[in-house]
mmCIF file with all atom_site columns, C-alpha atoms in Angstrom:
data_model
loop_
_atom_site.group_PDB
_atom_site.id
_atom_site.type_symbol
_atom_site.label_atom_id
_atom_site.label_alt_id
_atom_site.label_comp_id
_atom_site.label_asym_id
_atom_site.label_entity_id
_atom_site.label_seq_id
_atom_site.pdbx_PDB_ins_code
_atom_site.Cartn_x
_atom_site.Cartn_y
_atom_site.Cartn_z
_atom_site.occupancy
_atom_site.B_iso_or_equiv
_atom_site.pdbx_formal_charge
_atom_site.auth_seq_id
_atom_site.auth_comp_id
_atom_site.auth_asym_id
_atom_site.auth_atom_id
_atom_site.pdbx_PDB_model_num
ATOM 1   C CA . UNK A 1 1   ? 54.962  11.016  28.416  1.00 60.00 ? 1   UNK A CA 1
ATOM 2   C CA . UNK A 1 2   ? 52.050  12.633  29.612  1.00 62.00 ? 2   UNK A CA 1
ATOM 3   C CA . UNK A 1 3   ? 49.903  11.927  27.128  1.00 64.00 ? 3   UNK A CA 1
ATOM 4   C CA . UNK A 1 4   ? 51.217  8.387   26.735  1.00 64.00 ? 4   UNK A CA 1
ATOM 5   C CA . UNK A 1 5   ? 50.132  7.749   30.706  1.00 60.00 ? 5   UNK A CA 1
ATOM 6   C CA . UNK A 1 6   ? 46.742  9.661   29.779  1.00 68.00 ? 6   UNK A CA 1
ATOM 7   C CA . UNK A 1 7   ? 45.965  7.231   26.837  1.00 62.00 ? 7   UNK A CA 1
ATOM 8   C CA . UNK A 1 8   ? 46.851  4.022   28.587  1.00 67.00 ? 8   UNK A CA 1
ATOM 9   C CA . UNK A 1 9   ? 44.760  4.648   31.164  1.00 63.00 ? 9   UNK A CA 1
ATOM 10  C CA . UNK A 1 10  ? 42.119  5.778   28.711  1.00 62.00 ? 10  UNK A CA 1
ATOM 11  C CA . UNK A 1 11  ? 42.487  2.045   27.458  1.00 63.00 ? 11  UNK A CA 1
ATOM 12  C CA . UNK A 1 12  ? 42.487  0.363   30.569  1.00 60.00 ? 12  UNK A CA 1
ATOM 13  C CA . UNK A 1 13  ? 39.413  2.170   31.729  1.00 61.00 ? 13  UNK A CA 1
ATOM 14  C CA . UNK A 1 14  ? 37.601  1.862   28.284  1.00 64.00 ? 14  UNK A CA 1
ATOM 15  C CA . UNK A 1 15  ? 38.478  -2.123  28.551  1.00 60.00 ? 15  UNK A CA 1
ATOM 16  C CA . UNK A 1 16  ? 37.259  -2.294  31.736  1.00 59.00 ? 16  UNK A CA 1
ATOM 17  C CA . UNK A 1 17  ? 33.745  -1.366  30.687  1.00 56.00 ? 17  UNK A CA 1
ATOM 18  C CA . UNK A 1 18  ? 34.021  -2.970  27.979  1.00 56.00 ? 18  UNK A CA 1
ATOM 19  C CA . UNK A 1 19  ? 34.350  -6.140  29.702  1.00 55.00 ? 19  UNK A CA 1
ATOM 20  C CA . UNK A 1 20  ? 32.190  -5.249  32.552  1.00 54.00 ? 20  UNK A CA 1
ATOM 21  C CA . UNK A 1 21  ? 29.025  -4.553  29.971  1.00 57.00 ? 21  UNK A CA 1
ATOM 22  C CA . UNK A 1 22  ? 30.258  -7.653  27.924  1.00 61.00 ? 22  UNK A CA 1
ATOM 23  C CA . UNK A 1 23  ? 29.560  -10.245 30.281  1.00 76.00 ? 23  UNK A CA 1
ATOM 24  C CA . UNK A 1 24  ? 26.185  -11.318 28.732  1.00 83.00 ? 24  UNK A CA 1
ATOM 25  C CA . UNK A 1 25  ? 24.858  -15.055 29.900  1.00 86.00 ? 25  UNK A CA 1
ATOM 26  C CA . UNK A 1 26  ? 22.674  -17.228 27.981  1.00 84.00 ? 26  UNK A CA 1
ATOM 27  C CA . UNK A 1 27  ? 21.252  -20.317 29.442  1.00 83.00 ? 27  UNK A CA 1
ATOM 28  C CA . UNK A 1 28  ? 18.467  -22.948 27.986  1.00 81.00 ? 28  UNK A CA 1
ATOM 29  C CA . UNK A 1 29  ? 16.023  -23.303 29.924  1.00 80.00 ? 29  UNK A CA 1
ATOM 30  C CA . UNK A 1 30  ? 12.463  -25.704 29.886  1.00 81.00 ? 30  UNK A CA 1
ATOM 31  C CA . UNK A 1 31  ? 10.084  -24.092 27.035  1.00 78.00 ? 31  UNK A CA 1
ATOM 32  C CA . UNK A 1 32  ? 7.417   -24.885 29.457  1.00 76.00 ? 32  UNK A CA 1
ATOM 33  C CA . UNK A 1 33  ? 8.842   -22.556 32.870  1.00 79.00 ? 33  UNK A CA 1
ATOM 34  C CA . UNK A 1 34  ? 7.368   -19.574 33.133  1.00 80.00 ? 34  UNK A CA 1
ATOM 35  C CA . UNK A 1 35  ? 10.060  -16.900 32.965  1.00 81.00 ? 35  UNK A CA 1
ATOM 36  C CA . UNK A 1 36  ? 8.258   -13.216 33.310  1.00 77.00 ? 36  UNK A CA 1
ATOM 37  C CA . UNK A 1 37  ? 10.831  -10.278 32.799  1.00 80.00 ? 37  UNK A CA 1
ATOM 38  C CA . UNK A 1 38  ? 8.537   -7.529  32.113  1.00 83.00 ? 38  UNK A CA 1
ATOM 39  C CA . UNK A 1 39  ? 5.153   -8.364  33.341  1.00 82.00 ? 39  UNK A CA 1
ATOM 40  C CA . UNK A 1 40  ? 4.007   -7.837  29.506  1.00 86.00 ? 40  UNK A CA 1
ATOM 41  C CA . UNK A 1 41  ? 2.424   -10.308 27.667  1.00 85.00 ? 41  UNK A CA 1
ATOM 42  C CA . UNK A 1 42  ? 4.300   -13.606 26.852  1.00 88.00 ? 42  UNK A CA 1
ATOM 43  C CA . UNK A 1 43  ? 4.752   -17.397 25.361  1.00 85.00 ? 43  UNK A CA 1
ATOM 44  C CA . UNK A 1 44  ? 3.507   -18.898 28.776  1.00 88.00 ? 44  UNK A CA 1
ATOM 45  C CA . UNK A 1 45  ? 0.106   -16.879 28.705  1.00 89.00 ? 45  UNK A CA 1
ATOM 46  C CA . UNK A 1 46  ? -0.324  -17.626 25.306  1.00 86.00 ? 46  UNK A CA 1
ATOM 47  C CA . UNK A 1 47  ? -0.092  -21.235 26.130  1.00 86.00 ? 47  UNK A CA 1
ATOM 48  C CA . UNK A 1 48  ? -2.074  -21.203 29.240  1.00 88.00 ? 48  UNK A CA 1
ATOM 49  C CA . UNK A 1 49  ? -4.572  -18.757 28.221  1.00 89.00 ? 49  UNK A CA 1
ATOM 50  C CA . UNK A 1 50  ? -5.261  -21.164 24.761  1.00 87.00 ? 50  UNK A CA 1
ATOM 51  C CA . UNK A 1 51  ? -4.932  -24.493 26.805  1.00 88.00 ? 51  UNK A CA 1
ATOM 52  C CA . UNK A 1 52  ? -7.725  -23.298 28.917  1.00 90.00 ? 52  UNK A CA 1
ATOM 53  C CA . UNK A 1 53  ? -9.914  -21.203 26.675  1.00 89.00 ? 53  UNK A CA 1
ATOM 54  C CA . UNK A 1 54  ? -10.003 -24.993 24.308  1.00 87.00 ? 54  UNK A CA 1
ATOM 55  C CA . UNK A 1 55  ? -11.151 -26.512 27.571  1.00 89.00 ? 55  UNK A CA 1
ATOM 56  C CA . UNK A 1 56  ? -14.171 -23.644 28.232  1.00 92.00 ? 56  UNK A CA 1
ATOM 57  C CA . UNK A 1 57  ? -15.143 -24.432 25.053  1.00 91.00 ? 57  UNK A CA 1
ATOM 58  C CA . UNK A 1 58  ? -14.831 -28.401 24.385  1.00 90.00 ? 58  UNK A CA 1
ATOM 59  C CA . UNK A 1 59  ? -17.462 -27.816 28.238  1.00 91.00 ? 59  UNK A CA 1
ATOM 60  C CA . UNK A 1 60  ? -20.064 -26.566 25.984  1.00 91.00 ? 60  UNK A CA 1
ATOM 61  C CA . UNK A 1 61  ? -23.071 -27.819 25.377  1.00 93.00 ? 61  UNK A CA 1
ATOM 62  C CA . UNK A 1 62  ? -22.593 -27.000 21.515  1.00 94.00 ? 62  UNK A CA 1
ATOM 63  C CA . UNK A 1 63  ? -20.516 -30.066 21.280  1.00 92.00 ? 63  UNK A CA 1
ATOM 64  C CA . UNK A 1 64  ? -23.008 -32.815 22.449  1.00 90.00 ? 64  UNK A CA 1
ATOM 65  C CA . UNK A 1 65  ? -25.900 -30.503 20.360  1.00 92.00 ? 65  UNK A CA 1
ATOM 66  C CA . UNK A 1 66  ? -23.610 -31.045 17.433  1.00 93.00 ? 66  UNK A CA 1
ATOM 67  C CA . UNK A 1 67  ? -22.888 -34.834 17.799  1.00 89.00 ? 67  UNK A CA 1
ATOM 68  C CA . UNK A 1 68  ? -26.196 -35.841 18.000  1.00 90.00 ? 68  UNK A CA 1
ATOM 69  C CA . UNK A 1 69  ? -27.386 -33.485 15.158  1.00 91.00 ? 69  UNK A CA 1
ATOM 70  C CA . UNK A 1 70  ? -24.371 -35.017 13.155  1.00 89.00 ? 70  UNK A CA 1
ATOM 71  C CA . UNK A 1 71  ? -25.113 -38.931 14.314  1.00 88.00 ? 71  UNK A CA 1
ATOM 72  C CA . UNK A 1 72  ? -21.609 -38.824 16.520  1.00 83.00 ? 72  UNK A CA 1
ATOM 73  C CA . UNK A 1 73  ? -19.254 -36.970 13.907  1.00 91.00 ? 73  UNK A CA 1
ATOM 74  C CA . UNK A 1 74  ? -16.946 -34.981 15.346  1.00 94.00 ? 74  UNK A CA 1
ATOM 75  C CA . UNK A 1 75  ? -17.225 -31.241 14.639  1.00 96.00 ? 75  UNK A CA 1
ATOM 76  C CA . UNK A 1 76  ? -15.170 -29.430 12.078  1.00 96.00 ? 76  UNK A CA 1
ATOM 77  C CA . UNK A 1 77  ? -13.627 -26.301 13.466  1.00 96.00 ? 77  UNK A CA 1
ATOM 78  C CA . UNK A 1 78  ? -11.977 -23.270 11.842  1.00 96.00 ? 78  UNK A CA 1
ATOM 79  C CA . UNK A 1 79  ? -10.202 -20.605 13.708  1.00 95.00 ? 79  UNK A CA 1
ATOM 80  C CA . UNK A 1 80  ? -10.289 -17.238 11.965  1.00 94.00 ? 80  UNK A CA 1
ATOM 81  C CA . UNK A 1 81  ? -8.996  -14.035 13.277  1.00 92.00 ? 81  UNK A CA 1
ATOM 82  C CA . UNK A 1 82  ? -7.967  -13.163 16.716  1.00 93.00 ? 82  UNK A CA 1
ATOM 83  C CA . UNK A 1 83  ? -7.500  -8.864  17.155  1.00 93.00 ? 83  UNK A CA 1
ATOM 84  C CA . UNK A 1 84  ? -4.821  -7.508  19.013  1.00 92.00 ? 84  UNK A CA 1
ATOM 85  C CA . UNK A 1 85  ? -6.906  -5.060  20.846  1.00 94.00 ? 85  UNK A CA 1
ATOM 86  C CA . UNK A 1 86  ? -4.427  -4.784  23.621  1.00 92.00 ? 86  UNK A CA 1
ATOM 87  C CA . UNK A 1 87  ? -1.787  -1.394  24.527  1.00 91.00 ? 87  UNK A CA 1
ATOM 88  C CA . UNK A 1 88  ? 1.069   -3.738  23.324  1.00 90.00 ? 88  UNK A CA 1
ATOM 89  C CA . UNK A 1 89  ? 2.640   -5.938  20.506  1.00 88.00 ? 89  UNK A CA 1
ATOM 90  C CA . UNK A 1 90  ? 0.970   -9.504  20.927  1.00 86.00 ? 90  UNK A CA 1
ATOM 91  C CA . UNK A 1 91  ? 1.603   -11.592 18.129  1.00 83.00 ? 91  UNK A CA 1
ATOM 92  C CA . UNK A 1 92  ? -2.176  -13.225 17.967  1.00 85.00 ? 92  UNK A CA 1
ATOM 93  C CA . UNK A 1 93  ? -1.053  -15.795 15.046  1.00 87.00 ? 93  UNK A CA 1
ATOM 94  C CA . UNK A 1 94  ? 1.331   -17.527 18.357  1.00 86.00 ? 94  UNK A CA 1
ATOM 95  C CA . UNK A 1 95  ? -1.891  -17.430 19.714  1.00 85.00 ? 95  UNK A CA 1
ATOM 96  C CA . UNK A 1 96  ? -4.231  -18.939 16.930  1.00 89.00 ? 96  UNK A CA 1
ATOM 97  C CA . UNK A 1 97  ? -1.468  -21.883 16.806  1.00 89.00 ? 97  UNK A CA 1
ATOM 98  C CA . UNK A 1 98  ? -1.529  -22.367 20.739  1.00 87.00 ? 98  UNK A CA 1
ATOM 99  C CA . UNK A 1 99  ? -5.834  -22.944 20.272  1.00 89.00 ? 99  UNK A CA 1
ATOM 100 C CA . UNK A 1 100 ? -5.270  -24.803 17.288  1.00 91.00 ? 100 UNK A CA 1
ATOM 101 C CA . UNK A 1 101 ? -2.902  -27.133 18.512  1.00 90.00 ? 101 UNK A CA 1
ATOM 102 C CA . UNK A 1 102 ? -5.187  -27.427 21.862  1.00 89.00 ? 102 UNK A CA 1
ATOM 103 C CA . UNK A 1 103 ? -8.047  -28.384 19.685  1.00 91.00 ? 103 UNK A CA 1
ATOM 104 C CA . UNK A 1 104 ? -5.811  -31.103 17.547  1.00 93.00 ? 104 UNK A CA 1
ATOM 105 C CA . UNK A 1 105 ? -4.548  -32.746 21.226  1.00 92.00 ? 105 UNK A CA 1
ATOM 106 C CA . UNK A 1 106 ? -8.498  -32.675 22.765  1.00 91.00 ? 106 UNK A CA 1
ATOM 107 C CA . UNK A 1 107 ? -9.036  -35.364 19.713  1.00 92.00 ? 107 UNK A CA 1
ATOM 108 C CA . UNK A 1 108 ? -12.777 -34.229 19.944  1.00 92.00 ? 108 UNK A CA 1
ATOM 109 C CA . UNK A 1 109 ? -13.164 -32.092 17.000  1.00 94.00 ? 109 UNK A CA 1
ATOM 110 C CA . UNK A 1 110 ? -11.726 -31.741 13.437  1.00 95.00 ? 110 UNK A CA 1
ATOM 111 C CA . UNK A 1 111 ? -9.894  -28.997 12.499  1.00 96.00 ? 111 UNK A CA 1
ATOM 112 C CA . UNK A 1 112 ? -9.289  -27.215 8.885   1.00 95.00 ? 112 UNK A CA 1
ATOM 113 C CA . UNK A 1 113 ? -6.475  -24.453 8.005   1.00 93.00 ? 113 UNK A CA 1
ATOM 114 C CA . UNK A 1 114 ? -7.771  -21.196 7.815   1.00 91.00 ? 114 UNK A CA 1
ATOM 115 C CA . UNK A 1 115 ? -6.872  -17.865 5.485   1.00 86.00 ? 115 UNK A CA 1
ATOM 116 C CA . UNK A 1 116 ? -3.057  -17.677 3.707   1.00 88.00 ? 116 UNK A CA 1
ATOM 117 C CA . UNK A 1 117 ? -2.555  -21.375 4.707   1.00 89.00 ? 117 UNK A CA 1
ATOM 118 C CA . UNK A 1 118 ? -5.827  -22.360 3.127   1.00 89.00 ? 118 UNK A CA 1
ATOM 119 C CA . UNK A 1 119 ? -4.510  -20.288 -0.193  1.00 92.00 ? 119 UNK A CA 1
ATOM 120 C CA . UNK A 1 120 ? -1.383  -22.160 0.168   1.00 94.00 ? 120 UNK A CA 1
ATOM 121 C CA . UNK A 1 121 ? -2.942  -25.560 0.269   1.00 92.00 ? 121 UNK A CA 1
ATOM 122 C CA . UNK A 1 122 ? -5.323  -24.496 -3.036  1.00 92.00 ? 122 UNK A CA 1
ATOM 123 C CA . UNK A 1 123 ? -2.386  -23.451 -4.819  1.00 94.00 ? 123 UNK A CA 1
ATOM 124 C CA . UNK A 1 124 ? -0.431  -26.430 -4.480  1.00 93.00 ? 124 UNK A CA 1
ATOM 125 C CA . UNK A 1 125 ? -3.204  -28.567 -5.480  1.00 93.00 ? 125 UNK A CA 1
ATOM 126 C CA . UNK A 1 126 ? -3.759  -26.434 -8.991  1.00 93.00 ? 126 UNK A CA 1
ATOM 127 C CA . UNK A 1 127 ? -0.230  -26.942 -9.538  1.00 94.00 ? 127 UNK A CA 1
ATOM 128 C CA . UNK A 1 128 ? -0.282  -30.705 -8.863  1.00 94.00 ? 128 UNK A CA 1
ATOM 129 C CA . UNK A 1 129 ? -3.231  -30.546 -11.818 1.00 92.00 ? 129 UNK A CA 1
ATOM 130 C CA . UNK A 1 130 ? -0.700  -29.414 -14.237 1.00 92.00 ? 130 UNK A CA 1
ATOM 131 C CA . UNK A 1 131 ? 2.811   -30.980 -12.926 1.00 93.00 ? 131 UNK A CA 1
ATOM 132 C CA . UNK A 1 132 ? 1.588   -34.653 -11.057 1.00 93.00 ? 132 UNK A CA 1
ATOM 133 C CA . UNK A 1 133 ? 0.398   -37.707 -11.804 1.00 93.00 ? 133 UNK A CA 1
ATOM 134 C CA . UNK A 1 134 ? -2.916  -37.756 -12.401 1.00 91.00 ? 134 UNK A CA 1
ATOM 135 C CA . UNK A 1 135 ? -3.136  -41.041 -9.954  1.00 92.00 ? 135 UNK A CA 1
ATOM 136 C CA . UNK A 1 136 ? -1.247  -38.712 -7.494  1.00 93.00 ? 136 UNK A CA 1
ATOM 137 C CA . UNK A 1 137 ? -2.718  -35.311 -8.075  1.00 93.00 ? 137 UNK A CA 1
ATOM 138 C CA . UNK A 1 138 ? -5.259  -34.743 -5.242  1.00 92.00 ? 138 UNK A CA 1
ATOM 139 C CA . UNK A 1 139 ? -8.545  -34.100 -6.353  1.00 90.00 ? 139 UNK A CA 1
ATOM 140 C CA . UNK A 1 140 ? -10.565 -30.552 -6.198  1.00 92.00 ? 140 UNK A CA 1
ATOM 141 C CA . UNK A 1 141 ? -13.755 -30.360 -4.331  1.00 91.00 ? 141 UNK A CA 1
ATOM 142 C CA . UNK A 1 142 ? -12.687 -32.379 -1.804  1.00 90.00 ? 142 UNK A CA 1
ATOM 143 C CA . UNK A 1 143 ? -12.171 -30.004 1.126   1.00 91.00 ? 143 UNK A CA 1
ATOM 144 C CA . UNK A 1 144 ? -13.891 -30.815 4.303   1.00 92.00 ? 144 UNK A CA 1
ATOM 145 C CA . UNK A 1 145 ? -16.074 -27.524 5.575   1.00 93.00 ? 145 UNK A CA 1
ATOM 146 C CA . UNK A 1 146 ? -15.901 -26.517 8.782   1.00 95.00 ? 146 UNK A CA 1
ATOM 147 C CA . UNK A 1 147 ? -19.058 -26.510 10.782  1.00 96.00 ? 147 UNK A CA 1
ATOM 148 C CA . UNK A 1 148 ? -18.152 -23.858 13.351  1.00 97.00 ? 148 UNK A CA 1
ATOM 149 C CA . UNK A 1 149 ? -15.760 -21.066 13.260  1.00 96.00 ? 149 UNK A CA 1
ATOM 150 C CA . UNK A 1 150 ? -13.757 -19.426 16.004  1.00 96.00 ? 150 UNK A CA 1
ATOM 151 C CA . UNK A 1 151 ? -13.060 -15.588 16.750  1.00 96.00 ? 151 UNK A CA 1
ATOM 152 C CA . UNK A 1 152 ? -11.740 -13.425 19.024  1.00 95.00 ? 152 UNK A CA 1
ATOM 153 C CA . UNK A 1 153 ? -9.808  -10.775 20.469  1.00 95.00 ? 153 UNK A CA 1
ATOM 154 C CA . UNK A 1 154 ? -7.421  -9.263  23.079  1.00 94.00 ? 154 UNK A CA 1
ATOM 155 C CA . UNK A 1 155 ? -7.871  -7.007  25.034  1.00 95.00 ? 155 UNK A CA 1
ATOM 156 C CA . UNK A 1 156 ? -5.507  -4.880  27.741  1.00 95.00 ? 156 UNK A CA 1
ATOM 157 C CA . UNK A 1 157 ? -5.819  -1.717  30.341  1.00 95.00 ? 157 UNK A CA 1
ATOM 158 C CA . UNK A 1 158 ? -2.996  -0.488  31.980  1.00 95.00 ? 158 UNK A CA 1
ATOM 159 C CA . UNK A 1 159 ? -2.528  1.071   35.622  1.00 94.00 ? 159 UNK A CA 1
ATOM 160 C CA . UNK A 1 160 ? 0.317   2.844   36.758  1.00 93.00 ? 160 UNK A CA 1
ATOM 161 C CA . UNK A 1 161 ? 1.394   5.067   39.512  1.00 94.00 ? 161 UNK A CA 1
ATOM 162 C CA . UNK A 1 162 ? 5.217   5.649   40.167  1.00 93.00 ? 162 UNK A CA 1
ATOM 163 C CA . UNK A 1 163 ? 6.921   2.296   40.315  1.00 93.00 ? 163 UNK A CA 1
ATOM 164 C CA . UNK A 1 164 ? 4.312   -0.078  40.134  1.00 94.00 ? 164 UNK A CA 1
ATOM 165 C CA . UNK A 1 165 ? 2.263   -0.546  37.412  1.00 94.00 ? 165 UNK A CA 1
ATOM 166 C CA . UNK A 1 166 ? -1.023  -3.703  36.765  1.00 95.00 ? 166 UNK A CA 1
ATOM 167 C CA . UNK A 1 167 ? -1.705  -5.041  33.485  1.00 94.00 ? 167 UNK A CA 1
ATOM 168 C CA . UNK A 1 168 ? -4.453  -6.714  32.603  1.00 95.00 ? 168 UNK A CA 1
ATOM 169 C CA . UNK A 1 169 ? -5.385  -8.949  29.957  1.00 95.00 ? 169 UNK A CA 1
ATOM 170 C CA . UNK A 1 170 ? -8.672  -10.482 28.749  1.00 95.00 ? 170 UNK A CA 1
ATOM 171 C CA . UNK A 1 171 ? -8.913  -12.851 26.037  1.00 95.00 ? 171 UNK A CA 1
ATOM 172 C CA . UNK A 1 172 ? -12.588 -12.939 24.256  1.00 96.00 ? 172 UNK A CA 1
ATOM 173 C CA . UNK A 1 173 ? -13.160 -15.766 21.840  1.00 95.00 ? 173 UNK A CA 1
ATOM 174 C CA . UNK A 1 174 ? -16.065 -17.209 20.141  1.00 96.00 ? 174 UNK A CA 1
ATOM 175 C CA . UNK A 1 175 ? -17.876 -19.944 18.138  1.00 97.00 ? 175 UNK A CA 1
ATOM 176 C CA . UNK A 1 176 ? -20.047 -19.649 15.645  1.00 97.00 ? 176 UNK A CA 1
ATOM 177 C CA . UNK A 1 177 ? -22.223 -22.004 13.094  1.00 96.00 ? 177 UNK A CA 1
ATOM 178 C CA . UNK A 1 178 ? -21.263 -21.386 9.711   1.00 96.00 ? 178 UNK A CA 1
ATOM 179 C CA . UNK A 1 179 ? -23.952 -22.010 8.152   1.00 95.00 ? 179 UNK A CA 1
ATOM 180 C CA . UNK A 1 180 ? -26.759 -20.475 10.746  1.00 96.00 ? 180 UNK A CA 1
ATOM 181 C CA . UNK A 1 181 ? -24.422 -17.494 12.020  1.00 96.00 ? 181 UNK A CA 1
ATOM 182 C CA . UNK A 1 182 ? -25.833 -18.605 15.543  1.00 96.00 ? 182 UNK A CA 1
ATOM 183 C CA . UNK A 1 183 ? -23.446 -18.149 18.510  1.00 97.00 ? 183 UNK A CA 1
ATOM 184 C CA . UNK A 1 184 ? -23.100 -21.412 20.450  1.00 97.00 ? 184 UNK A CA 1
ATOM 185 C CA . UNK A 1 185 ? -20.214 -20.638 23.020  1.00 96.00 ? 185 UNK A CA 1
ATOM 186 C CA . UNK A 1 186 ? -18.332 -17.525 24.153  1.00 96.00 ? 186 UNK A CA 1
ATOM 187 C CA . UNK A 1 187 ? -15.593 -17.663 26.929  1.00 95.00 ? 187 UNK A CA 1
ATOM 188 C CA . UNK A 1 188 ? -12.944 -15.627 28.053  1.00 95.00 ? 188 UNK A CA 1
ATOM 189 C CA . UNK A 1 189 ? -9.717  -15.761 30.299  1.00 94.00 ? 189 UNK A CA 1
ATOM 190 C CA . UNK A 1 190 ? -8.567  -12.799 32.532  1.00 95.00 ? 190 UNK A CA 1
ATOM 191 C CA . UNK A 1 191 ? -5.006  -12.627 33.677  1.00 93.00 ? 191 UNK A CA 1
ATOM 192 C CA . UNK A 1 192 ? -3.825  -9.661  35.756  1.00 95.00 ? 192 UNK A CA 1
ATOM 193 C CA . UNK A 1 193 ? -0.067  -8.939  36.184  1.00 92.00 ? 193 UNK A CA 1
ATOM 194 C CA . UNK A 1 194 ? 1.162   -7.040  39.247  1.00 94.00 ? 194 UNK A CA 1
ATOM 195 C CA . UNK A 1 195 ? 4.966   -5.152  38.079  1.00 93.00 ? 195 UNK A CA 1
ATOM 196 C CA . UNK A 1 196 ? 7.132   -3.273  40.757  1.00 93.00 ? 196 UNK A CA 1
ATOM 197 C CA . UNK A 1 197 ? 10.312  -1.858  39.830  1.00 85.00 ? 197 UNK A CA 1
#
């Protein structure tokens, strides 16, 4: 009997936790708010860092150079590689899309895929050689260059001291001519995160 009142309030207890550590909420919020759990590195400084990096560098005086070199055409921009320099995981291809897609809403330059994609895009056209149309089979040698291409990197230092702890992050990017190697426009962006615990 004693082991029977032992076990059941084994279970009970057990339960109990069980249901006390189950009681995991998840909400939707706005992809836009801000939500900072860790003080780390997130989706809303990628956004806001890339939204205002594009803006530094559509400022430029490359841009009006270019246009009236080119007789008004809009420049054609790659962006390559951006390093993840930084103390933590930072997924810099989130970050590549967040300055492309920046770039494609400014409507004042032109922008071509870069690396794998670019691969993709060839390889679908060799197979369209061999398996479409030839009315509908797109045509090689037809890719538009880019004029300028983008770099960068990210960077991070870390200060602790008991409970509280500063990270900072600074985002280095810049643009290039292709075809003179000249650099026309470097910027970066600086964010510094204060953590408690």
């Amino acid at each position: 009997m004693k082991t029977n009142l032992i076990l059941t309030l084994a279970l009970v207890l057990s339960l109990g936790l069980f249901s006390a550590c189950s009681s995991h909420k998840v909400e939707r919020v706005d992809t836009k708010e801000a939500i900072d759990l860790s003080g780390r590195w997130n989706d809303t400084d990628s956004r806001l860092v890339a939204e205002e990096m594009v803006n530094q560098v559509l400022g430029g005086a490359w841009i009006d150079n270019h246009n009236a070199e080119a007789d008004g055409k809009k420049p054609v921009v790659i962006v390559g590689l951006v390093y993840n320099k930084s103390h933590e995981h930072i997924s810099a291809e989130t970050f590549i899309k967040d300055v492309e897609r920046a770039f494609i809403n400014s409507g004042r330059v032109r922008l071509v895929q870069a690396g794998d994609k670019r691969e993709e895009l060839r390889r679908e056209r060799a197979a369209q050689q061999e398996f479409s149309t030839m009315e509908t089979a797109k045509e090689w040698g037809k890719e538009l260059g880019a004029d300028f291409m983008m770099n960068g990197d990210i960077n991070s230092i870390v200060d602790t001291y008991k409970k509280e702890r500063v990270n900072f992050y600074k985002v280095n990017l810049e643009l290039a001519n292709l075809e003179t190697n000249e650099i026309v426009w470097i910027g970066d962006k600086e964010i510094k995160k204060y953590v408690t615990k």
